[in-house]
Tab-separated table of C-alpha atoms and ligand atoms in Angstrom:
chain	number	residue	atom	x	y	z
V	3	MET	CA	-0.035	0.085	-0.013
V	4	ASN	CA	1.343	3.508	-0.987
V	5	LYS	CA	2.016	5.766	2.105
V	6	SER	CA	0.286	9.182	2.277
V	7	PRO	CA	2.564	12.201	1.556
V	8	ASP	CA	2.017	12.826	5.455
V	9	ALA	CA	2.631	9.521	6.615
V	10	HIS	CA	6.173	9.853	4.453
V	11	ARG	CA	6.420	13.181	5.924
V	12	MET	CA	6.406	11.758	9.318
V	13	GLU	CA	8.625	9.189	8.445
V	14	LYS	CA	11.546	11.846	7.115
V	15	ILE	CA	11.261	13.741	10.437
V	16	VAL	CA	11.194	10.732	12.787
V	17	SER	CA	14.254	9.505	11.136
V	18	LEU	CA	15.987	13.208	10.967
V	19	CYS	CA	15.353	13.073	14.711
V	20	LYS	CA	17.168	10.493	15.231
V	21	ARG	CA	20.011	10.748	12.751
V	22	ARG	CA	21.082	14.521	13.903
V	23	GLY	CA	20.211	13.778	17.604
V	24	PHE	CA	16.986	15.320	18.542
V	25	ILE	CA	15.153	12.339	19.884
V	26	PHE	CA	16.098	8.786	20.696
V	27	GLN	CA	13.956	5.598	21.787
V	28	SER	CA	14.721	5.204	25.546
V	29	SER	CA	16.580	2.318	26.347
V	30	GLU	CA	17.297	1.618	22.771
V	31	ILE	CA	19.912	-0.944	22.992
V	32	TYR	CA	17.517	-3.113	25.367
V	33	GLY	CA	14.662	-3.139	23.102
V	34	GLY	CA	13.435	0.428	23.905
V	35	LEU	CA	10.426	1.183	26.847
V	36	ASN	CA	7.083	2.142	25.097
V	37	GLY	CA	6.146	5.493	25.336
V	38	CYS	CA	9.508	7.043	26.698
V	39	TRP	CA	11.913	9.004	24.686
V	40	ASP	CA	15.385	10.431	25.435
V	41	TYR	CA	16.079	13.671	24.069
V	42	GLY	CA	19.723	14.001	22.529
V	43	PRO	CA	22.303	17.116	22.185
V	44	LEU	CA	20.271	18.960	19.815
V	45	GLY	CA	16.675	17.686	21.244
V	46	VAL	CA	17.513	19.283	25.010
V	47	GLU	CA	18.397	22.845	23.531
V	48	LEU	CA	15.440	22.894	21.910
V	49	LYS	CA	13.304	21.744	24.595
V	50	ARG	CA	15.082	24.046	26.972
V	51	ASN	CA	14.740	27.262	24.614
V	52	LEU	CA	10.995	26.580	24.679
V	53	LYS	CA	10.573	26.070	28.235
V	54	ASN	CA	12.828	29.144	28.762
V	55	TYR	CA	10.611	31.159	26.596
V	56	TRP	CA	7.354	29.834	28.326
V	57	TRP	CA	8.844	30.827	31.625
V	58	ARG	CA	9.817	34.369	30.342
V	59	VAL	CA	6.358	35.127	28.793
V	60	MET	CA	4.490	33.470	31.546
V	61	VAL	CA	6.465	34.865	34.555
V	62	HIS	CA	9.192	36.999	34.019
V	63	GLU	CA	7.101	39.519	31.810
V	64	ARG	CA	4.340	39.884	34.097
V	65	ASP	CA	3.403	41.065	37.337
V	66	ASP	CA	0.773	38.865	38.058
V	67	VAL	CA	2.365	35.460	38.137
V	68	VAL	CA	4.840	33.525	40.083
V	69	GLY	CA	6.552	30.674	39.502
V	70	MET	CA	6.970	27.171	41.632
V	71	ASP	CA	8.654	23.684	41.310
V	72	GLY	CA	6.878	20.982	43.252
V	73	SER	CA	7.759	17.296	43.771
V	74	ILE	CA	6.570	14.827	41.657
V	75	LEU	CA	5.872	12.196	44.458
V	76	MET	CA	3.071	13.883	46.653
V	77	ASN	CA	0.784	12.669	49.279
V	78	ARG	CA	-1.694	10.105	48.303
V	79	ALA	CA	-4.233	12.106	50.040
V	80	VAL	CA	-3.779	14.808	47.136
V	81	TRP	CA	-4.697	11.866	44.544
V	82	LYS	CA	-7.546	11.281	46.427
V	83	ALA	CA	-9.125	14.534	46.812
V	84	SER	CA	-8.451	15.709	43.454
V	85	GLY	CA	-10.422	12.833	41.915
V	86	HIS	CA	-7.638	11.282	40.386
V	87	GLU	CA	-7.418	7.828	42.236
V	88	ASP	CA	-11.454	7.155	41.474
V	89	THR	CA	-11.828	8.933	38.054
V	90	PHE	CA	-8.298	9.444	36.320
V	91	THR	CA	-9.174	6.346	34.039
V	92	ASP	CA	-9.723	5.510	30.286
V	93	PRO	CA	-12.300	2.999	29.461
V	94	MET	CA	-10.243	-0.103	27.818
V	95	VAL	CA	-11.538	-3.043	26.155
V	96	ASP	CA	-9.391	-6.528	25.483
V	97	CYS	CA	-9.546	-8.302	21.574
V	98	ARG	CA	-9.976	-11.994	22.322
V	99	SER	CA	-8.687	-12.887	18.853
V	100	CYS	CA	-5.357	-10.895	18.702
V	101	LYS	CA	-5.189	-10.431	22.529
V	102	ALA	CA	-4.751	-6.431	21.866
V	103	ARG	CA	-5.628	-3.937	24.870
V	104	LEU	CA	-6.935	-1.083	23.430
V	105	ARG	CA	-9.215	2.428	24.658
V	106	ALA	CA	-13.064	1.898	23.997
V	107	ASP	CA	-12.847	5.152	22.237
V	108	GLN	CA	-10.560	3.543	19.328
V	109	LEU	CA	-12.953	0.654	18.324
V	110	VAL	CA	-14.513	1.684	15.261
V	111	GLU	CA	-18.263	0.496	14.081
V	112	LYS	CA	-19.110	-1.344	11.216
V	113	ASN	CA	-22.709	-2.063	10.279
V	114	GLY	CA	-23.815	-1.286	14.108
V	115	ILE	CA	-20.868	-3.843	15.561
V	116	LYS	CA	-17.683	-2.751	17.230
V	117	GLN	CA	-14.951	-4.157	16.294
V	118	ARG	CA	-10.956	-3.650	16.546
V	119	PRO	CA	-9.379	-1.531	13.569
V	120	ASN	CA	-6.445	-3.334	12.851
V	121	CYS	CA	-7.540	-7.258	13.026
V	122	GLY	CA	-11.014	-6.617	12.635
V	123	GLY	CA	-11.652	-8.506	16.013
V	124	LYS	CA	-15.260	-8.554	17.087
V	125	ASP	CA	-14.943	-10.541	20.250
V	126	LEU	CA	-14.201	-7.951	22.378
V	127	THR	CA	-14.529	-7.591	26.406
V	128	THR	CA	-16.741	-5.081	28.159
V	129	PRO	CA	-15.100	-1.850	28.915
V	130	ARG	CA	-13.002	-1.819	31.848
V	131	ALA	CA	-11.938	1.274	33.649
V	132	PHE	CA	-7.960	1.389	33.960
V	133	ASN	CA	-6.380	3.955	36.102
V	134	LEU	CA	-3.662	6.053	34.084
V	135	MET	CA	-1.511	6.580	37.316
V	136	PHE	CA	1.442	4.965	38.099
V	137	LYS	CA	1.750	3.408	41.242
V	138	THR	CA	4.810	3.240	43.529
V	139	PHE	CA	5.594	2.974	47.078
V	140	VAL	CA	7.603	5.391	49.416
V	141	GLY	CA	9.846	3.883	52.076
V	142	ALA	CA	10.796	-0.033	52.995
V	143	THR	CA	7.169	-1.621	52.899
V	144	GLU	CA	5.244	-2.122	49.851
V	145	ASP	CA	1.616	-2.244	51.283
V	146	GLU	CA	-1.686	0.265	51.440
V	147	SER	CA	-0.186	2.563	53.635
V	148	SER	CA	3.072	3.567	51.504
V	149	LEU	CA	1.234	3.303	48.322
V	150	THR	CA	1.435	6.542	46.013
V	151	TYR	CA	1.601	7.717	42.874
V	152	LEU	CA	4.002	9.325	40.233
V	153	ARG	CA	1.819	12.539	39.223
V	154	PRO	CA	-0.173	12.682	36.435
V	155	GLU	CA	-0.507	16.325	36.134
V	156	THR	CA	2.036	19.236	37.952
V	157	ALA	CA	-1.067	21.226	38.743
V	158	GLN	CA	-2.232	19.459	41.803
V	159	ALA	CA	1.440	20.729	43.767
V	160	ILE	CA	0.099	24.320	42.547
V	161	PHE	CA	-3.173	23.688	44.230
V	162	VAL	CA	-1.732	22.407	47.360
V	163	GLN	CA	0.658	25.417	47.753
V	164	PHE	CA	-1.828	27.755	46.998
V	165	LYS	CA	-2.147	29.305	50.535
V	166	ASN	CA	1.748	28.971	51.013
V	167	ILE	CA	2.329	30.933	47.738
V	168	LEU	CA	-0.355	33.622	48.718
V	169	GLU	CA	1.560	34.366	51.830
V	170	VAL	CA	4.689	34.648	50.580
V	171	SER	CA	4.042	36.727	47.041
V	172	ARG	CA	1.416	38.803	48.967
V	173	LYS	CA	-0.489	38.681	45.637
V	174	LYS	CA	-3.643	39.900	45.074
V	175	LEU	CA	-6.436	38.385	42.953
V	176	PRO	CA	-6.209	37.920	40.029
V	177	PHE	CA	-3.154	36.305	40.088
V	178	GLY	CA	-1.279	33.010	38.568
V	179	ILE	CA	1.189	30.321	39.574
V	180	ALA	CA	3.315	28.493	36.726
V	181	GLN	CA	5.288	25.303	36.653
V	182	ILE	CA	6.937	23.360	34.482
V	183	GLY	CA	7.737	19.441	35.313
V	184	LYS	CA	7.348	16.070	34.292
V	185	ALA	CA	4.290	14.077	34.530
V	186	PHE	CA	3.632	10.326	34.230
V	187	ARG	CA	0.544	8.516	32.815
V	188	ASN	CA	0.255	4.925	31.989
V	189	GLU	CA	-0.952	5.379	28.608
V	190	ILE	CA	-2.737	2.457	27.007
V	191	ASN	CA	-1.672	3.025	23.485
V	192	PRO	CA	1.243	5.526	23.545
V	193	ARG	CA	1.603	6.581	19.535
V	194	ASN	CA	2.543	9.133	16.914
V	195	PHE	CA	6.221	9.353	18.052
V	196	THR	CA	6.200	11.258	21.181
V	197	PHE	CA	2.862	12.616	20.963
V	198	ARG	CA	1.089	10.312	23.137
V	199	SER	CA	3.796	9.409	25.773
V	200	ARG	CA	4.134	7.829	29.368
V	201	GLU	CA	6.572	10.180	30.720
V	202	PHE	CA	6.217	14.058	29.413
V	203	GLU	CA	6.513	17.500	30.618
V	204	GLN	CA	3.850	19.949	31.114
V	205	MET	CA	4.207	23.820	31.597
V	206	GLU	CA	0.719	24.786	33.487
V	207	LEU	CA	-0.449	27.891	34.870
V	208	GLU	CA	-3.166	28.188	37.535
V	209	TYR	CA	-4.638	31.689	37.288
V	210	PHE	CA	-6.786	32.539	40.373
V	211	CYS	CA	-9.544	34.994	39.855
V	212	ARG	CA	-12.908	35.976	41.231
V	213	ALA	CA	-16.027	33.601	39.962
V	214	GLU	CA	-17.512	36.535	38.137
V	215	GLU	CA	-14.289	36.970	36.044
V	216	GLY	CA	-13.379	33.338	35.146
V	217	MET	CA	-15.197	33.370	31.813
V	218	ARG	CA	-13.369	36.363	30.683
V	219	TRP	CA	-9.900	35.116	32.041
V	220	LEU	CA	-10.672	31.859	29.875
V	221	ASP	CA	-10.946	34.199	26.769
V	222	TYR	CA	-7.935	35.950	27.716
V	223	TRP	CA	-5.675	32.942	28.091
V	224	LYS	CA	-6.626	31.111	24.697
V	225	GLU	CA	-5.817	34.283	22.994
V	226	GLU	CA	-2.434	34.959	24.895
V	227	ARG	CA	-1.609	31.164	24.188
V	228	LEU	CA	-2.052	31.440	20.385
V	229	LYS	CA	-0.212	34.255	20.136
V	230	PHE	CA	2.887	32.048	22.137
V	231	TYR	CA	2.765	29.593	19.576
V	232	GLU	CA	2.577	32.337	16.932
V	233	ASN	CA	5.919	33.950	18.499
V	234	ILE	CA	7.768	30.169	18.501
V	235	GLY	CA	7.136	30.168	14.974
V	236	ILE	CA	3.755	28.118	14.449
V	237	ALA	CA	1.632	29.588	11.652
V	238	ARG	CA	-1.800	30.704	12.810
V	239	ASP	CA	-3.341	28.734	9.924
V	240	ASN	CA	-2.078	25.536	11.542
V	241	LEU	CA	-3.358	26.349	14.982
V	242	HIS	CA	-6.956	25.870	15.604
V	243	ALA	CA	-9.064	26.962	19.321
V	244	LEU	CA	-11.782	24.152	19.590
V	245	THR	CA	-14.317	25.018	22.028
V	246	VAL	CA	-14.873	21.447	23.932
V	247	PRO	CA	-18.539	20.999	24.210
V	248	ASP	CA	-20.310	20.629	27.234
V	249	GLU	CA	-20.493	16.739	27.480
V	250	GLU	CA	-16.949	16.715	26.783
V	251	ARG	CA	-15.900	18.890	29.474
V	252	ALA	CA	-14.865	17.855	33.084
V	253	PHE	CA	-17.905	18.250	35.141
V	254	TYR	CA	-16.311	21.285	37.100
V	255	SER	CA	-15.542	23.072	34.027
V	256	LYS	CA	-17.306	25.986	32.939
V	257	GLY	CA	-15.482	26.210	29.650
V	258	THR	CA	-12.377	24.973	27.895
V	259	TYR	CA	-10.562	25.248	24.421
V	260	ASP	CA	-8.136	22.763	22.830
V	261	ILE	CA	-5.801	24.380	21.119
V	262	GLU	CA	-4.733	22.231	18.574
V	263	TYR	CA	-2.573	21.788	15.896
V	264	ASP	CA	-2.164	20.551	12.371
V	265	PHE	CA	0.051	17.496	12.788
V	266	PRO	CA	0.864	15.366	9.688
V	267	PHE	CA	-1.000	12.511	11.441
V	268	GLY	CA	-3.992	14.527	12.061
V	269	ARG	CA	-5.303	17.844	14.006
V	270	GLN	CA	-4.523	16.745	17.498
V	271	GLU	CA	-4.356	18.742	21.077
V	272	LEU	CA	-1.288	20.724	21.688
V	273	GLU	CA	-2.611	22.300	24.935
V	274	GLY	CA	-6.040	22.916	27.246
V	275	VAL	CA	-7.215	26.169	28.377
V	276	ALA	CA	-9.899	25.313	31.130
V	277	TYR	CA	-11.799	26.963	33.476
V	278	ARG	CA	-11.946	24.626	36.295
V	279	THR	CA	-14.014	27.075	38.855
V	280	ASP	CA	-13.554	26.679	42.323
V	281	TYR	CA	-13.208	22.743	42.074
V	282	ASP	CA	-9.936	21.982	43.146
V	283	LEU	CA	-9.167	24.235	45.444
V	284	SER	CA	-12.807	23.358	47.235
V	285	GLN	CA	-11.831	19.562	47.321
V	286	HIS	CA	-8.410	19.996	48.985
V	287	GLN	CA	-9.730	22.311	51.532
V	288	LYS	CA	-12.707	19.495	52.149
V	289	ALA	CA	-9.921	16.821	52.588
V	290	SER	CA	-7.146	18.358	54.330
V	291	GLY	CA	-9.601	20.468	56.564
V	292	LYS	CA	-7.422	23.544	56.046
V	293	SER	CA	-8.581	26.988	55.121
V	294	LEU	CA	-7.658	27.450	51.390
V	295	GLU	CA	-9.587	31.209	51.177
V	296	TYR	CA	-8.736	33.991	49.930
V	297	PHE	CA	-9.332	37.447	52.271
V	298	ASP	CA	-10.311	40.639	50.166
V	299	GLU	CA	-9.109	43.511	52.258
V	300	GLU	CA	-11.224	45.638	50.577
V	301	THR	CA	-14.558	44.250	50.670
V	302	LYS	CA	-13.539	42.204	54.120
V	303	GLN	CA	-14.857	38.855	52.413
V	304	ARG	CA	-13.470	35.474	52.482
V	305	PHE	CA	-13.740	32.747	49.561
V	306	ILE	CA	-12.296	30.373	47.401
V	307	PRO	CA	-10.987	31.820	44.153
V	308	HIS	CA	-12.058	30.061	41.257
V	309	VAL	CA	-9.019	29.182	38.532
V	310	VAL	CA	-8.176	29.452	34.551
V	311	GLU	CA	-5.747	26.902	33.462
V	312	PRO	CA	-3.725	27.014	30.438
V	313	SER	CA	-1.807	23.466	30.276
V	314	ALA	CA	0.824	22.697	27.415
V	315	GLY	CA	2.696	19.899	26.921
V	316	VAL	CA	6.104	20.510	26.381
V	317	ASP	CA	7.163	17.357	24.205
V	318	ARG	CA	3.785	17.945	21.984
V	319	THR	CA	4.735	21.522	21.342
V	320	VAL	CA	8.749	20.616	20.445
V	321	LEU	CA	7.281	17.673	18.133
V	322	ALA	CA	4.510	20.431	16.523
V	323	LEU	CA	8.111	23.081	16.174
V	324	ILE	CA	9.868	20.154	14.114
V	325	CYS	CA	6.739	19.308	12.233
V	326	GLU	CA	6.268	22.830	11.524
V	327	ALA	CA	9.987	23.612	10.608
V	328	TYR	CA	10.681	20.814	8.282
V	329	SER	CA	11.075	21.495	4.740
V	330	GLU	CA	12.681	20.782	1.631
V	331	ASP	CA	13.710	23.120	-0.859
V	332	GLU	CA	16.584	23.204	-3.906
V	333	ALA	CA	20.032	24.420	-3.498
V	334	PRO	CA	23.134	24.154	-5.409
V	335	ASP	CA	25.755	21.781	-4.563
V	336	GLU	CA	29.619	22.475	-4.831
V	337	LYS	CA	29.389	22.459	-8.453
V	338	GLY	CA	26.392	24.755	-9.399
V	339	LYS	CA	24.101	21.399	-9.470
V	340	MET	CA	20.937	21.773	-7.797
V	341	GLU	CA	20.494	19.217	-5.147
V	342	THR	CA	17.733	18.614	-2.350
V	343	ARG	CA	18.313	20.448	0.823
V	344	ILE	CA	16.608	19.638	4.001
V	345	VAL	CA	15.755	22.614	6.170
V	346	LEU	CA	14.679	23.049	9.924
V	347	ARG	CA	13.083	26.951	9.752
V	348	PHE	CA	13.087	27.158	13.429
V	349	HIS	CA	12.308	30.627	14.681
V	350	PRO	CA	15.699	31.759	15.555
V	351	ARG	CA	14.156	32.316	19.530
V	352	ILE	CA	13.990	28.551	19.685
V	353	ALA	CA	16.750	27.055	17.437
V	354	PRO	CA	19.270	24.609	19.176
V	355	ILE	CA	22.011	26.231	18.069
V	356	LYS	CA	22.086	29.927	16.956
V	357	CYS	CA	25.140	30.254	14.957
V	358	ALA	CA	27.624	28.529	13.630
V	359	VAL	CA	31.250	29.850	12.858
V	360	PHE	CA	33.171	28.357	10.108
V	361	PRO	CA	37.012	29.231	8.891
V	362	LEU	CA	36.781	29.178	5.347
V	363	LEU	CA	39.867	26.659	5.064
V	364	LYS	CA	40.881	24.730	8.311
V	365	ASN	CA	44.744	24.477	7.440
V	366	LYS	CA	45.133	28.015	7.484
V	367	GLU	CA	46.031	29.088	10.971
V	368	PRO	CA	45.362	32.830	10.860
V	369	LEU	CA	41.478	31.854	9.544
V	370	VAL	CA	41.206	29.327	12.274
V	371	ALA	CA	42.174	31.685	14.844
V	372	LYS	CA	39.812	34.429	13.980
V	373	ALA	CA	37.187	31.935	14.170
V	374	LYS	CA	37.836	30.753	17.390
V	375	GLU	CA	38.060	34.750	18.372
V	376	ILE	CA	34.602	34.934	17.296
V	377	VAL	CA	33.034	31.800	18.676
V	378	ALA	CA	34.232	33.162	22.106
V	379	LEU	CA	32.974	36.823	21.760
V	380	LEU	CA	29.266	35.122	20.923
V	381	ARG	CA	29.555	32.463	23.522
V	382	PRO	CA	28.363	34.878	26.480
V	383	HIS	CA	25.319	35.458	24.546
V	384	MET	CA	24.318	32.372	22.571
V	385	TYR	CA	24.698	28.860	21.977
V	386	VAL	CA	27.447	29.035	19.040
V	387	PHE	CA	28.723	25.544	17.138
V	388	TYR	CA	32.659	25.963	15.472
V	389	ASP	CA	32.877	23.840	12.104
V	390	GLU	CA	35.845	23.595	10.376
V	391	VAL	CA	35.500	20.061	8.731
V	392	GLY	CA	34.654	19.725	4.548
V	393	ALA	CA	33.864	22.152	2.226
V	394	ILE	CA	31.758	25.377	3.067
V	395	GLY	CA	28.608	24.188	1.216
V	396	ARG	CA	28.671	21.034	3.251
V	397	ARG	CA	29.027	22.904	6.450
V	398	TYR	CA	26.066	25.118	5.498
V	399	ARG	CA	24.131	22.146	4.512
V	400	ARG	CA	24.746	20.325	7.711
V	401	GLN	CA	23.761	23.546	9.741
V	402	ASP	CA	20.212	23.848	7.789
V	403	GLU	CA	19.146	20.098	8.418
V	404	ILE	CA	19.509	21.206	12.292
V	405	GLY	CA	17.539	24.638	11.901
V	406	THR	CA	20.726	26.595	12.528
V	407	PRO	CA	19.503	30.167	11.870
V	408	PHE	CA	22.855	32.064	11.196
V	409	GLY	CA	26.098	31.285	9.703
V	410	VAL	CA	29.396	33.288	9.968
V	411	THR	CA	32.555	32.716	7.498
V	412	VAL	CA	35.723	33.608	8.329
V	413	ASP	CA	37.679	34.684	4.863
V	414	PHE	CA	40.792	36.188	3.744
V	415	GLU	CA	38.875	39.406	3.321
V	416	THR	CA	38.434	39.035	7.172
V	417	LEU	CA	42.313	39.069	7.444
V	418	GLY	CA	42.330	42.192	5.257
V	419	GLU	CA	44.319	40.560	2.746
V	420	LYS	CA	42.255	41.576	-0.439
V	421	ASP	CA	40.474	44.815	0.608
V	422	PRO	CA	42.053	46.515	3.823
V	423	ALA	CA	38.573	48.351	4.355
V	424	LEU	CA	37.129	44.721	4.856
V	425	ARG	CA	39.426	43.946	7.441
V	426	ASP	CA	37.425	42.208	10.718
V	427	THR	CA	34.568	41.884	8.805
V	428	VAL	CA	32.525	38.467	8.369
V	429	THR	CA	29.843	37.221	5.930
V	430	LEU	CA	26.798	36.426	7.940
V	431	ARG	CA	24.690	33.943	5.779
V	432	ASP	CA	20.802	33.800	6.549
V	433	ARG	CA	19.328	30.048	6.834
V	434	ASP	CA	16.400	30.486	5.026
V	435	SER	CA	16.945	33.296	2.110
V	436	MET	CA	20.641	31.812	2.049
V	437	LYS	CA	21.552	35.853	1.432
V	438	GLN	CA	24.920	36.833	3.017
V	439	GLU	CA	25.888	40.128	4.178
V	440	ARG	CA	28.955	41.415	4.989
V	441	VAL	CA	29.352	42.780	8.939
V	442	PRO	CA	31.983	43.831	11.158
V	443	VAL	CA	32.867	41.372	13.743
V	444	LYS	CA	32.405	43.801	16.605
V	445	ASP	CA	28.750	44.278	15.410
V	446	LEU	CA	27.927	40.454	15.372
V	447	PRO	CA	26.998	40.153	18.922
V	448	GLY	CA	24.338	42.901	18.627
V	449	ILE	CA	22.700	41.982	15.535
V	450	LEU	CA	22.587	38.235	16.432
V	451	VAL	CA	20.986	38.922	19.676
V	452	SER	CA	18.358	41.231	18.587
V	453	ARG	CA	17.244	38.372	16.026
V	454	ILE	CA	17.084	35.681	18.378
V	455	SER	CA	15.781	37.287	21.351
S	2	GAP	N1	-3.568	20.012	34.552
S	2	GAP	C1	-4.577	20.021	33.186
S	2	GAP	C2	-3.685	18.573	32.436
S	2	GAP	O1	-3.261	17.728	32.976
S	2	GAP	P1	-4.677	17.391	29.870
S	2	GAP	O2	-5.354	17.440	29.114
S	2	GAP	O3	-4.670	16.413	30.603
S	2	GAP	O4	-4.665	18.703	31.233
S	2	GAP	C3	-2.776	19.086	29.509
S	2	GAP	O5	-2.948	17.632	29.610
S	2	GAP	C4	-1.572	18.755	28.153
S	2	GAP	O6	-0.495	17.956	28.494
S	2	GAP	C5	-2.032	18.270	26.955
S	2	GAP	O7	-2.904	18.822	26.522
S	2	GAP	C6	-0.679	17.570	26.429
S	2	GAP	O8	0.078	18.680	25.624
S	2	GAP	C7	0.369	17.388	27.756
S	2	GAP	N2	-0.466	15.765	27.619
S	2	GAP	C8	-1.051	15.260	28.371
S	2	GAP	N3	-1.025	13.830	28.233
S	2	GAP	C9	-0.107	13.630	27.218
S	2	GAP	C10	0.864	12.427	26.956
S	2	GAP	N4	0.257	11.120	27.209
S	2	GAP	N5	2.197	12.455	26.361
S	2	GAP	C11	2.354	13.876	25.900
S	2	GAP	N6	1.709	14.885	26.357
S	2	GAP	C12	0.887	14.719	27.168
């Protein structure tokens, strides 16, 4: 069967991720572990740049948000009170024909009969609830008293620390608490590369407000989050804000948007923006017996704030960034013959390596020395890569393929050998247009910083 162009594109992306060191299968030499992934040297930079930018716009550039970093293991009581222990489940069926286990919503219906899409098996067990939390034991005994879970979302740490953070930050409503961290879900069918994993990272904001302002803040955050994705290079046309219908929303939510992206494997959720009302704080107040109320000094009223939660997946966004950036075009090779060029057109702000520095020839000591001087000049400001191996065109191609937006070449003009007026200038190449401009070395840090921030 011929693969669809999108499936083919996805295969090329997965292969590039491995070949160039973005993403590897976890425990690969032992056959891997389904739903777990490792980020290689370039993947970790991309992920870090994404998280840093999220933190910058969600925390540092605002007066009304502070951050926290909670532990992954928490008291089991948290998961009882939040409802996760009883209800964080997927309905699951077993196919008796091929012995596969799958989510009930993945069955297809033909002539009114449910069946498994792959094998067509109709002999299925009735759906059973399967809890997605990973169990673990804290301390030396392995019994009910020491049982807890790896957190399935970062949000609960924010709710249970609400009072402490309110007191130390002295914030007034509306204000938010942001967190980035690992979450774990024992997904029944991890799939689509890193899209649905068992271990992943979330970037979550809990934005506390008055009940009457909840719907307004929900719309505000939906718009802010769409802007965020555009600012990291995702085209608005590939983003969609879906209003989650009443019957699909959590029972406590008064409104939810899913921000979706057109992945090669279909339109899928990147982030949920949910108005969770006062459900979480109320649950924890009830279960812990500790007040989680807010005291309004002006009106002298005490109440439990409502919350709007933009909750994004780091790994899904990284995957969207790679899918969005992947492109192929035509460029001349060393001999002027046109060849296919693979380019990751990352926004400079999130590109793993910002600038590559090349001496034109590696066996000309003054060129090498000058190039290394430029590396040292740029390093305090950005992640720079030095490369002296191979023809210059090949070196450009290698950087294009990993999405480095700028290349600096040190040539004989830089040394002042051809035209003294060009001494201490270099060529600065733009990855996308492939245009080159001549710029003074001393101006490089300023020019590049303005283009990558
Ligand atoms: N605190 C709310 C919450 O966790 P969610 O919609 O279950 O809401 C939020 O998750 C985001 O976390 C999702 O939009 C997605 O980006 C990411 N996410 C959830 N499950 C994931 C998984 N199995 N693999 C990768 N990312 C996941």
